XYZ file of C-alpha atoms in Angstrom:
652
model
C 57.028 -31.863 -79.550
C 59.902 -33.525 -77.729
C 58.649 -35.885 -75.051
C 60.475 -36.091 -71.721
C 60.423 -39.547 -70.173
C 60.239 -39.655 -66.395
C 61.284 -42.974 -64.807
C 58.729 -44.679 -62.613
C 59.298 -45.240 -58.879
C 60.265 -48.911 -59.282
C 61.694 -50.679 -62.332
C 59.906 -53.734 -63.629
C 63.035 -55.896 -63.263
C 63.162 -55.071 -59.566
C 59.719 -56.537 -58.970
C 60.015 -59.508 -61.321
C 61.356 -62.123 -58.799
C 58.742 -61.146 -56.239
C 55.987 -61.308 -58.843
C 57.090 -64.827 -59.811
C 56.913 -65.886 -56.150
C 53.549 -64.169 -55.745
C 52.066 -65.867 -58.822
C 53.359 -69.265 -57.672
C 51.800 -68.741 -54.239
C 48.429 -67.716 -55.775
C 48.383 -70.821 -57.981
C 48.815 -73.206 -55.021
C 45.791 -74.903 -53.381
C 43.761 -72.716 -50.943
C 44.472 -75.046 -47.978
C 48.201 -74.776 -48.610
C 48.032 -70.971 -48.859
C 46.096 -70.616 -45.618
C 48.353 -73.068 -43.792
C 51.452 -71.231 -44.955
C 49.948 -67.895 -43.895
C 49.161 -69.296 -40.436
C 52.738 -70.565 -39.983
C 54.152 -67.194 -41.043
C 51.827 -65.369 -38.644
C 52.749 -67.733 -35.775
C 56.436 -67.145 -36.433
C 55.840 -63.349 -36.489
C 54.042 -63.444 -33.118
C 56.753 -65.544 -31.466
C 59.493 -63.350 -32.936
C 57.696 -60.215 -31.697
C 57.440 -61.471 -28.136
C 61.086 -62.637 -28.224
C 62.241 -59.191 -29.403
C 60.113 -57.556 -26.674
C 61.762 -59.816 -24.075
C 65.243 -58.890 -25.319
C 64.326 -55.213 -25.116
C 62.991 -55.702 -21.585
C 66.318 -57.081 -20.298
C 68.523 -55.072 -22.707
C 69.657 -58.265 -24.427
C 70.737 -60.093 -21.216
C 67.894 -62.581 -20.599
C 68.480 -65.155 -17.887
C 67.975 -68.840 -18.717
C 64.998 -69.332 -16.381
C 63.064 -66.609 -18.250
C 63.628 -68.354 -21.577
C 62.373 -71.658 -20.112
C 59.018 -70.184 -19.048
C 58.788 -67.812 -22.019
C 58.699 -70.265 -24.950
C 55.546 -72.171 -23.876
C 53.915 -68.771 -23.332
C 55.031 -67.569 -26.768
C 53.786 -70.752 -28.456
C 50.411 -70.419 -26.714
C 50.275 -66.744 -27.686
C 51.054 -67.564 -31.328
C 48.308 -70.212 -31.399
C 45.833 -67.757 -29.838
C 46.697 -65.035 -32.370
C 46.304 -67.418 -35.323
C 42.971 -68.711 -33.989
C 41.541 -65.211 -33.555
C 42.835 -64.098 -36.977
C 41.087 -67.113 -38.488
C 37.827 -66.338 -36.650
C 37.974 -62.727 -37.858
C 38.243 -63.896 -41.473
C 41.737 -62.529 -42.076
C 42.836 -65.643 -43.975
C 39.983 -65.252 -46.466
C 41.343 -61.932 -47.752
C 43.206 -61.564 -51.049
C 46.636 -60.176 -50.179
C 47.056 -57.864 -53.180
C 43.867 -56.017 -52.157
C 44.793 -55.519 -48.501
C 43.381 -52.279 -47.143
C 41.941 -50.566 -44.089
C 39.267 -53.226 -43.603
C 41.867 -55.961 -43.202
C 43.862 -53.727 -40.834
C 40.803 -53.313 -38.627
C 40.243 -57.072 -38.536
C 43.856 -57.696 -37.494
C 43.571 -54.941 -34.854
C 40.462 -56.613 -33.431
C 42.161 -60.010 -33.207
C 45.321 -58.461 -31.690
C 43.351 -56.570 -29.032
C 41.443 -59.656 -27.899
C 44.572 -61.835 -27.891
C 46.538 -59.235 -25.905
C 43.794 -59.004 -23.297
C 43.595 -62.778 -22.870
C 47.385 -63.160 -22.625
C 47.578 -60.334 -20.104
C 44.881 -61.997 -17.974
C 46.683 -65.351 -18.226
C 49.969 -63.741 -17.190
C 48.363 -62.125 -14.128
C 46.569 -65.380 -13.213
C 49.817 -67.379 -13.326
C 51.420 -64.808 -11.040
C 48.540 -64.878 -8.544
C 47.974 -68.653 -8.498
C 51.410 -70.191 -9.101
C 53.598 -67.391 -7.860
C 55.437 -66.737 -11.113
C 54.656 -65.169 -14.450
C 55.641 -66.695 -17.828
C 56.687 -63.271 -19.192
C 56.913 -59.740 -17.857
C 53.683 -57.823 -18.475
C 55.491 -55.138 -20.446
C 56.628 -57.894 -22.829
C 52.988 -58.823 -23.470
C 52.056 -55.263 -24.438
C 55.192 -54.430 -26.449
C 55.194 -57.836 -28.152
C 51.531 -57.452 -29.178
C 52.220 -54.009 -30.682
C 55.200 -55.351 -32.643
C 53.150 -58.323 -33.799
C 50.330 -56.075 -35.066
C 52.683 -53.888 -37.084
C 54.374 -56.884 -38.702
C 51.110 -58.739 -39.362
C 49.818 -55.687 -41.249
C 53.133 -55.013 -43.007
C 53.506 -58.566 -44.306
C 50.095 -58.221 -45.950
C 50.837 -54.834 -47.458
C 53.985 -55.993 -49.269
C 52.077 -58.018 -51.929
C 49.757 -55.080 -52.615
C 52.630 -52.587 -52.897
C 54.631 -54.717 -55.323
C 51.502 -55.634 -57.279
C 50.484 -51.989 -57.818
C 54.026 -50.880 -58.629
C 54.306 -53.640 -61.203
C 51.047 -52.507 -62.853
C 52.334 -48.957 -63.172
C 55.470 -50.065 -65.008
C 54.199 -52.634 -67.510
C 54.485 -51.718 -71.215
C 53.997 -48.460 -73.078
C 50.930 -46.600 -71.917
C 49.336 -43.213 -72.489
C 51.075 -40.707 -70.271
C 48.199 -39.111 -68.401
C 47.622 -36.291 -65.949
C 44.486 -36.286 -63.787
C 42.927 -32.900 -63.089
C 41.549 -33.143 -59.563
C 43.002 -34.302 -56.254
C 39.677 -35.001 -54.578
C 37.893 -38.299 -54.100
C 37.045 -38.692 -57.780
C 40.597 -38.059 -58.985
C 42.186 -40.432 -56.468
C 39.536 -43.106 -57.138
C 40.209 -42.821 -60.868
C 43.971 -43.138 -60.367
C 43.472 -46.258 -58.246
C 41.220 -47.757 -60.902
C 43.774 -47.019 -63.624
C 46.586 -48.662 -61.657
C 44.550 -51.832 -61.238
C 43.162 -51.950 -64.788
C 45.770 -52.662 -67.408
C 43.052 -52.582 -70.092
C 42.840 -48.784 -69.776
C 46.362 -48.574 -71.282
C 47.076 -45.540 -69.118
C 49.968 -44.425 -66.924
C 49.285 -41.655 -64.419
C 52.358 -39.413 -64.306
C 50.877 -36.683 -62.130
C 47.904 -34.884 -60.632
C 46.843 -31.337 -61.471
C 45.331 -29.385 -58.579
C 43.404 -26.135 -58.281
C 45.336 -25.354 -55.083
C 48.960 -24.129 -55.328
C 49.630 -25.404 -51.781
C 49.272 -29.022 -52.985
C 51.911 -28.731 -55.720
C 54.981 -30.853 -54.908
C 53.079 -33.231 -52.634
C 52.437 -36.866 -53.550
C 49.265 -38.953 -53.675
C 49.828 -42.717 -53.659
C 53.402 -42.066 -54.792
C 52.359 -39.853 -57.734
C 53.303 -36.150 -57.616
C 50.995 -33.161 -57.861
C 52.787 -31.569 -60.809
C 51.060 -28.192 -61.006
C 47.853 -26.180 -61.120
C 45.232 -25.747 -63.829
C 46.670 -22.318 -64.671
C 49.919 -24.013 -65.711
C 48.362 -26.815 -67.766
C 50.287 -25.848 -70.916
C 53.674 -26.175 -69.163
C 52.576 -29.474 -67.572
C 51.637 -30.956 -70.961
C 54.959 -29.918 -72.502
C 57.167 -30.790 -69.533
C 55.770 -34.261 -68.927
C 55.136 -35.346 -72.508
C 51.460 -36.039 -71.899
C 49.280 -38.029 -74.264
C 46.058 -37.490 -72.347
C 44.415 -35.251 -69.744
C 41.470 -36.512 -67.691
C 39.202 -34.000 -65.955
C 38.028 -35.595 -62.690
C 36.793 -32.642 -60.668
C 33.119 -31.576 -60.683
C 34.114 -28.240 -59.101
C 36.020 -27.059 -62.186
C 34.622 -23.790 -63.519
C 33.690 -23.146 -67.132
C 36.826 -21.001 -67.533
C 39.074 -23.774 -66.168
C 37.540 -26.473 -68.374
C 37.744 -24.152 -71.367
C 41.441 -23.435 -70.685
C 42.256 -27.154 -70.364
C 40.348 -28.023 -73.511
C 41.839 -25.276 -75.675
C 45.379 -26.049 -74.474
C 44.940 -29.746 -75.201
C 43.528 -29.018 -78.667
C 46.555 -26.863 -79.503
C 48.942 -29.520 -78.158
C 47.068 -32.407 -79.851
C 46.507 -34.076 -76.504
C 43.354 -36.133 -75.796
C 40.848 -34.775 -73.283
C 38.562 -37.137 -71.354
C 36.031 -36.481 -68.608
C 35.253 -38.702 -65.643
C 31.523 -38.876 -64.783
C 30.478 -37.761 -61.312
C 30.260 -40.258 -58.453
C 26.485 -40.557 -58.816
C 26.861 -41.878 -62.372
C 29.619 -44.238 -61.253
C 27.435 -45.705 -58.505
C 24.576 -46.158 -60.978
C 26.742 -47.834 -63.635
C 28.997 -49.756 -61.246
C 32.132 -49.037 -63.288
C 34.356 -46.174 -64.393
C 33.890 -45.201 -68.030
C 35.645 -42.117 -69.272
C 33.843 -40.083 -71.902
C 34.785 -37.465 -74.428
C 34.518 -33.811 -73.492
C 31.016 -32.565 -74.305
C 29.575 -29.120 -74.838
C 27.759 -29.428 -71.492
C 31.146 -29.445 -69.739
C 31.901 -25.972 -71.128
C 28.710 -24.412 -69.773
C 30.247 -24.263 -66.312
C 27.019 -25.038 -64.441
C 27.309 -25.798 -60.752
C 26.366 -29.375 -59.758
C 22.736 -29.581 -58.645
C 22.420 -30.369 -54.949
C 19.265 -32.413 -54.443
C 17.599 -33.161 -51.119
C 17.245 -36.905 -51.647
C 15.636 -37.385 -48.242
C 12.827 -34.961 -49.109
C 12.342 -36.519 -52.547
C 12.358 -40.040 -51.158
C 9.688 -39.148 -48.602
C 7.700 -37.408 -51.334
C 7.794 -40.278 -53.865
C 8.379 -43.433 -51.823
C 5.348 -45.703 -51.666
C 3.197 -43.397 -53.827
C 1.319 -44.075 -57.067
C 2.793 -41.730 -59.682
C 1.604 -40.803 -63.186
C 3.910 -39.267 -65.810
C 2.315 -38.020 -69.027
C 4.493 -37.611 -72.094
C 6.702 -40.324 -70.602
C 8.278 -41.177 -73.958
C 9.735 -37.679 -74.445
C 13.034 -36.239 -73.307
C 11.792 -34.748 -70.027
C 9.144 -37.403 -69.402
C 11.549 -40.324 -69.809
C 14.105 -38.764 -67.451
C 11.336 -38.058 -64.943
C 10.421 -41.736 -65.156
C 14.032 -42.826 -64.572
C 14.593 -40.619 -61.564
C 11.202 -41.370 -59.999
C 11.799 -45.124 -60.421
C 14.894 -44.820 -58.183
C 12.891 -43.208 -55.365
C 10.726 -46.228 -54.586
C 7.210 -45.470 -55.917
C 4.561 -48.109 -55.279
C 3.515 -47.854 -58.935
C 4.750 -45.709 -61.811
C 2.220 -45.173 -64.610
C 3.849 -44.030 -67.856
C 1.468 -42.552 -70.426
C 2.298 -41.477 -73.966
C 0.864 -41.873 -77.456
C 4.343 -42.763 -78.742
C 4.225 -46.539 -78.348
C 7.841 -47.022 -79.473
C 9.140 -44.518 -76.932
C 7.133 -46.221 -74.180
C 8.296 -49.672 -75.239
C 11.980 -48.781 -75.085
C 11.579 -46.879 -71.800
C 9.842 -49.867 -70.236
C 12.668 -52.151 -71.358
C 15.232 -49.776 -69.877
C 13.461 -49.704 -66.505
C 13.205 -53.504 -66.465
C 16.954 -53.757 -67.085
C 17.389 -51.603 -63.993
C 15.224 -54.167 -62.142
C 12.329 -51.759 -61.665
C 9.164 -53.823 -62.080
C 6.482 -51.420 -60.839
C 6.008 -49.589 -64.152
C 2.692 -49.606 -66.013
C 2.899 -48.620 -69.700
C -0.225 -46.907 -71.041
C -0.553 -45.930 -74.687
C -2.894 -42.977 -74.708
C -3.443 -39.366 -75.740
C -3.971 -36.629 -73.147
C -6.385 -34.930 -75.562
C -8.734 -37.923 -75.200
C -10.690 -37.231 -71.970
C -12.169 -40.734 -71.918
C -8.702 -42.322 -72.001
C -7.402 -39.916 -69.361
C -10.395 -40.700 -67.134
C -9.797 -44.428 -67.570
C -6.166 -44.083 -66.482
C -7.111 -42.134 -63.341
C -9.988 -44.499 -62.545
C -7.809 -47.603 -62.854
C -4.565 -46.476 -61.246
C -5.681 -43.665 -58.899
C -2.348 -41.769 -59.057
C -1.435 -39.701 -56.012
C 1.220 -37.640 -57.799
C 0.902 -36.409 -61.404
C 3.736 -34.996 -63.525
C 2.342 -33.540 -66.746
C 5.134 -33.405 -69.339
C 3.077 -34.124 -72.480
C 3.346 -31.147 -74.838
C 4.397 -29.993 -78.261
C 7.544 -27.906 -77.828
C 9.168 -27.004 -81.173
C 8.505 -23.348 -81.871
C 8.783 -23.272 -85.713
C 6.681 -26.422 -86.076
C 3.906 -25.092 -83.864
C 3.818 -21.783 -85.728
C 2.726 -23.820 -88.727
C 0.517 -26.210 -86.752
C -1.296 -23.826 -84.413
C -4.460 -25.903 -84.154
C -2.509 -28.964 -82.974
C -0.551 -26.891 -80.449
C -3.824 -25.632 -78.964
C -5.423 -29.070 -78.824
C -2.386 -30.783 -77.296
C -0.897 -28.149 -75.007
C -4.109 -26.464 -73.857
C -6.821 -29.103 -74.022
C -4.466 -31.892 -72.970
C -3.409 -29.945 -69.869
C -7.040 -29.188 -69.027
C -8.001 -32.874 -69.268
C -5.174 -34.135 -67.041
C -5.400 -31.275 -64.515
C -9.166 -31.701 -64.172
C -8.864 -35.473 -63.757
C -6.181 -35.023 -61.087
C -8.575 -32.956 -58.993
C -11.657 -35.054 -59.711
C -9.918 -38.293 -58.680
C -8.272 -36.837 -55.574
C -4.604 -36.708 -56.568
C -2.395 -35.149 -53.912
C -0.257 -33.067 -56.286
C -0.255 -32.056 -59.929
C 2.998 -30.655 -61.373
C 2.843 -29.029 -64.802
C 6.100 -28.880 -66.790
C 6.224 -25.432 -68.411
C 8.802 -23.373 -70.334
C 10.484 -19.968 -70.428
C 8.712 -19.391 -73.763
C 5.508 -18.878 -71.758
C 6.954 -15.533 -70.610
C 5.768 -12.651 -72.799
C 5.022 -15.250 -75.496
C 5.896 -14.356 -79.071
C 4.842 -17.674 -80.615
C 2.004 -20.167 -80.543
C 3.914 -22.715 -78.498
C 4.743 -20.166 -75.788
C 1.204 -18.820 -75.715
C -0.309 -22.292 -75.329
C 2.116 -23.097 -72.501
C 1.230 -19.797 -70.828
C -2.422 -20.687 -71.109
C -1.676 -24.113 -69.640
C -0.180 -22.363 -66.586
C -3.377 -20.321 -66.293
C -5.466 -23.505 -66.510
C -3.436 -25.111 -63.727
C -4.037 -22.038 -61.586
C -7.766 -22.209 -62.389
C -7.922 -25.889 -61.360
C -6.248 -25.040 -58.056
C -9.324 -22.983 -57.194
C -11.778 -25.619 -58.426
C -10.099 -28.526 -56.592
C -8.574 -27.107 -53.376
C -7.735 -30.569 -52.005
C -5.155 -31.080 -54.759
C -1.920 -29.077 -54.767
C -1.283 -27.632 -58.242
C 2.034 -26.194 -59.425
C 3.834 -25.262 -62.630
C 7.612 -25.401 -63.094
C 9.117 -23.087 -65.700
C 12.623 -23.491 -67.156
C 14.613 -22.856 -70.352
C 16.219 -25.055 -72.971
C 17.645 -28.459 -72.135
C 20.703 -29.920 -73.759
C 20.321 -33.201 -75.594
C 16.561 -33.265 -76.019
C 15.245 -34.409 -79.377
C 15.422 -31.580 -81.895
C 17.316 -29.228 -79.571
C 20.272 -27.177 -80.719
C 23.135 -29.424 -79.566
C 22.122 -32.653 -81.378
C 21.145 -30.552 -84.405
C 24.576 -28.912 -84.507
C 26.241 -32.294 -83.987
C 24.408 -33.787 -86.975
C 25.319 -30.811 -89.145
C 29.005 -31.010 -88.172
C 29.133 -34.765 -88.810
C 27.604 -34.127 -92.252
C 30.341 -31.611 -93.054
C 28.291 -28.480 -92.419
C 27.288 -25.831 -92.663
C 26.123 -25.231 -89.096
C 23.026 -23.054 -89.280
C 22.666 -20.275 -86.698
C 19.605 -18.052 -86.855
C 21.208 -14.820 -85.648
C 24.680 -13.834 -84.330
C 23.124 -12.308 -81.172
C 20.769 -15.190 -80.363
C 21.047 -16.003 -76.630
C 19.508 -18.880 -74.696
C 19.554 -20.408 -71.217
C 20.567 -24.070 -70.997
C 20.618 -26.887 -68.483
C 21.027 -30.633 -68.811
C 17.989 -32.892 -68.820
C 18.921 -34.767 -65.589
C 19.411 -31.572 -63.583
C 16.209 -29.999 -64.963
C 14.230 -33.079 -63.950
C 15.869 -33.214 -60.511
C 14.815 -29.626 -59.896
C 11.282 -30.310 -61.174
C 11.015 -33.061 -58.573
C 12.476 -30.752 -55.928
C 9.914 -28.043 -56.742
C 7.109 -30.582 -56.628
C 8.269 -31.799 -53.224
C 8.228 -28.284 -51.723
C 4.851 -27.215 -53.225
C 2.212 -26.864 -50.508
C -0.300 -24.693 -52.360
C -0.679 -23.313 -55.852
C 2.591 -21.846 -57.140
C 4.586 -21.262 -60.285
C 8.253 -22.101 -59.852
C 11.174 -21.072 -62.025
C 14.520 -22.854 -62.109
C 17.876 -21.121 -61.872
C 19.274 -21.475 -65.381
C 22.698 -19.941 -64.780
C 24.329 -17.546 -67.214
C 22.886 -17.228 -70.737
C 24.810 -18.751 -73.658
C 25.282 -17.146 -77.071
C 24.288 -19.691 -79.728
C 27.097 -18.563 -82.025
C 29.675 -19.334 -79.306
C 27.997 -22.710 -78.746
C 28.342 -23.546 -82.447
C 32.007 -22.507 -82.552
C 32.840 -24.542 -79.444
C 31.130 -27.644 -80.823
C 33.034 -27.340 -84.104
C 36.311 -27.182 -82.161
C 35.388 -30.032 -79.795
C 34.451 -32.301 -82.687
C 37.691 -31.471 -84.497
C 36.090 -30.044 -87.635
C 37.778 -26.661 -88.199
C 36.702 -26.538 -91.865
C 32.967 -26.573 -91.072
C 31.367 -23.227 -91.857
C 28.688 -21.339 -89.908
C 25.734 -19.980 -91.884
C 23.269 -17.375 -90.572
C 19.726 -18.170 -91.743
C 17.637 -15.565 -89.917
C 15.039 -15.855 -87.176
C 12.388 -18.498 -87.761
C 8.689 -17.765 -87.187
C 7.960 -17.019 -83.541
C 11.581 -16.918 -82.346
C 12.984 -14.262 -80.009
C 16.615 -13.209 -79.718
C 16.554 -13.570 -75.941
C 14.300 -15.674 -73.737
C 13.076 -14.556 -70.307
C 12.247 -16.502 -67.157
C 9.802 -14.062 -65.580
C 7.589 -11.173 -66.658
C 7.298 -7.621 -65.458
C 5.223 -7.736 -62.301
C 6.443 -11.237 -61.361
C 8.691 -11.324 -58.327
C 11.136 -14.191 -57.747
C 11.119 -15.348 -54.136
C 13.705 -17.779 -52.704
C 12.660 -21.242 -51.565
C 14.354 -23.943 -49.546
C 16.511 -24.784 -52.569
C 18.994 -22.255 -54.005
C 18.170 -23.185 -57.618
C 14.367 -23.072 -57.322
C 12.413 -19.800 -57.051
C 8.731 -19.161 -56.471
C 7.067 -16.570 -58.685
C 4.584 -14.141 -57.190
C 2.613 -11.957 -59.599
C 1.413 -8.521 -58.564
C -1.471 -8.676 -61.021
C -2.986 -12.038 -60.149
C -5.645 -12.650 -57.599
C -6.231 -15.912 -55.729
C -6.511 -19.170 -57.703
C -9.864 -19.730 -59.333
C -10.573 -16.044 -59.685
C -11.704 -16.351 -63.319
C -13.312 -19.146 -65.318
C -11.408 -20.016 -68.496
C -13.604 -22.964 -69.303
C -15.867 -21.226 -71.838
C -12.968 -19.569 -73.664
C -10.921 -22.780 -73.791
C -13.899 -24.809 -75.010
C -14.493 -22.345 -77.841
C -10.814 -22.294 -78.737
C -10.561 -26.092 -78.842
C -13.784 -26.288 -80.888
C -12.302 -23.967 -83.537
C -8.995 -25.841 -83.494
C -10.686 -29.209 -84.002
C -12.479 -27.728 -87.006
C -9.131 -26.496 -88.359
C -10.197 -22.871 -88.036
C -6.678 -21.645 -87.251
C -7.452 -17.926 -87.519
C -10.385 -18.059 -85.110
C -8.528 -20.354 -82.686
C -5.508 -18.048 -82.567
C -7.705 -14.975 -82.035
C -9.215 -16.718 -79.011
C -5.718 -17.650 -77.827
C -4.760 -13.967 -77.998
C -7.842 -13.096 -75.931
C -6.874 -15.662 -73.294
C -3.217 -14.574 -73.189
C -3.281 -10.788 -73.622
C 0.510 -10.381 -73.774
C 0.825 -12.867 -76.648
C 2.426 -10.551 -79.188
C 1.981 -12.543 -82.409
C 1.200 -10.264 -85.306
C 0.708 -12.803 -88.098
C -1.360 -15.922 -88.392
C 0.740 -19.052 -87.845
C -0.657 -21.512 -90.360
C 0.651 -20.067 -93.602
C 2.423 -21.608 -96.537
C 5.897 -22.785 -95.489
C 9.014 -21.091 -96.759
C 10.917 -23.002 -99.406
C 14.108 -22.974 -97.332
C 12.338 -24.618 -94.409
C 12.145 -27.907 -96.331
C 9.504 -30.629 -96.097
C 9.980 -31.108 -92.342
C 8.222 -27.822 -91.651
C 5.335 -28.282 -94.084
C 1.830 -27.945 -92.689
């Protein structure tokens, strides 16, 4: 492709003499620089008043006016310089002059003008003459302000123009003319290490095309991205707009792939504030899902978490660790992290300490051990409990049914009972869409855990119990995206169970944010379901990942449904009605078939089920599970000999 070179707004040779002068000035001693700046400012003030006087008399100033004017101008210059010094103007670095410095100069100018005006009136009243006409004071002050600001803007203008024209850089277009796009462009101009030259902005609004932002043109819209790449000889496109739809991101990505142009994504402003720097990342599969940004009521969450003692079970897992991170930023008095995975806990604790959060308590323990659970509640007395400890991999749990029952059912019972017995304010159970019309052991145990939470709400009415149900999360351990990524990196094939397999997806951070939001709004027993957006076909996901990772030769292999898998997951059952809440992405489920909490006692059935599971009586345990969850549609026993193609990972 022939590249068209567009000249920059200012040639490097034009700025070279000024840059030499600027560097020499910066290398001089601070006292010399401040003294020189004061002399320049004094000269500007005197010149401004002199010009105002010439304007006042149309260039014909009588001698007696000049005689009284110069002492007044000298005094005015001294007053201006003094007030500029008091306001800290001389401590600013010239090449970073901005609005803040302009406000400081305006403050000093306003005070100086008022004092000079009062002095002029006083001279007239007391001595019978005025050093300068009053209009000269006002006009001269306005001229002085404009020149004092302008003289400080020149170094910044030449500095930024010089950065844009140094060396050969990647010709880049930024998609997005909002705050993120403009902030990114400013960062690029000031950071030579990024090796990037911004040649234009790409907008989603045709009305902005042809306008300029910081001297850089808006060269077109997203719909014309192919012509923009060809016409401007781009090396790179950076997506810096969180409002871009899935279709827009997909169009940009596919066009850039065809044109062999790099695609980068700028994180949202929340990530930037957390990290303190701008780090572009590669386009990820999450960017192609087109999910709307999650709007979180931080004030409600802060009031809900701040100053409270919080317990997170399963804290070393994907959801539990992200819960811990987000809760730690909301100011809990103490955050108790419980998991039997000591390595996961150790690394999570180190991460929180690096973020200067020192209120975390790491507890190695198993939720299926009631004595350990009781000890944790007795010692730390948590007010809020987030129960995320669970086995979640469907094929594994089909072959390990007894462990799924012990962990997901008995573990939930232990923690939920302890929460009520020790007076916790709220208990939030993390559930799954696989609990809806369950077709596998994992889903059935999670459905039963929801029923247990409902039962505990009737037994312990002082504690608010809730379950939050959602679909698959991207990036969790063992989920489809990291699995596909590993297969692509290994050269394939990418294994897809069925060409019509469809799933709902959301990212881990947004799922956790909505779990916290649901917990904050819960005032009595409820089951909440999260808005998962549009479903995604797994085959399309695999194809997109192969293209994103630049591996067109990797093949896709269909391996058939694994034990317990469904082609399409659901978020609610027949008879469950989704009611809106105070958040557009959180719904409350109301079942037509359920009575009030505590209407039936599951204790005897659960005890018998756990007894059989502990004795490795899988058949009996599963029969009891089917009795507890009548719509569990499993036809075969789960713990059977593994298939040869499953490999050793799935062995029982």
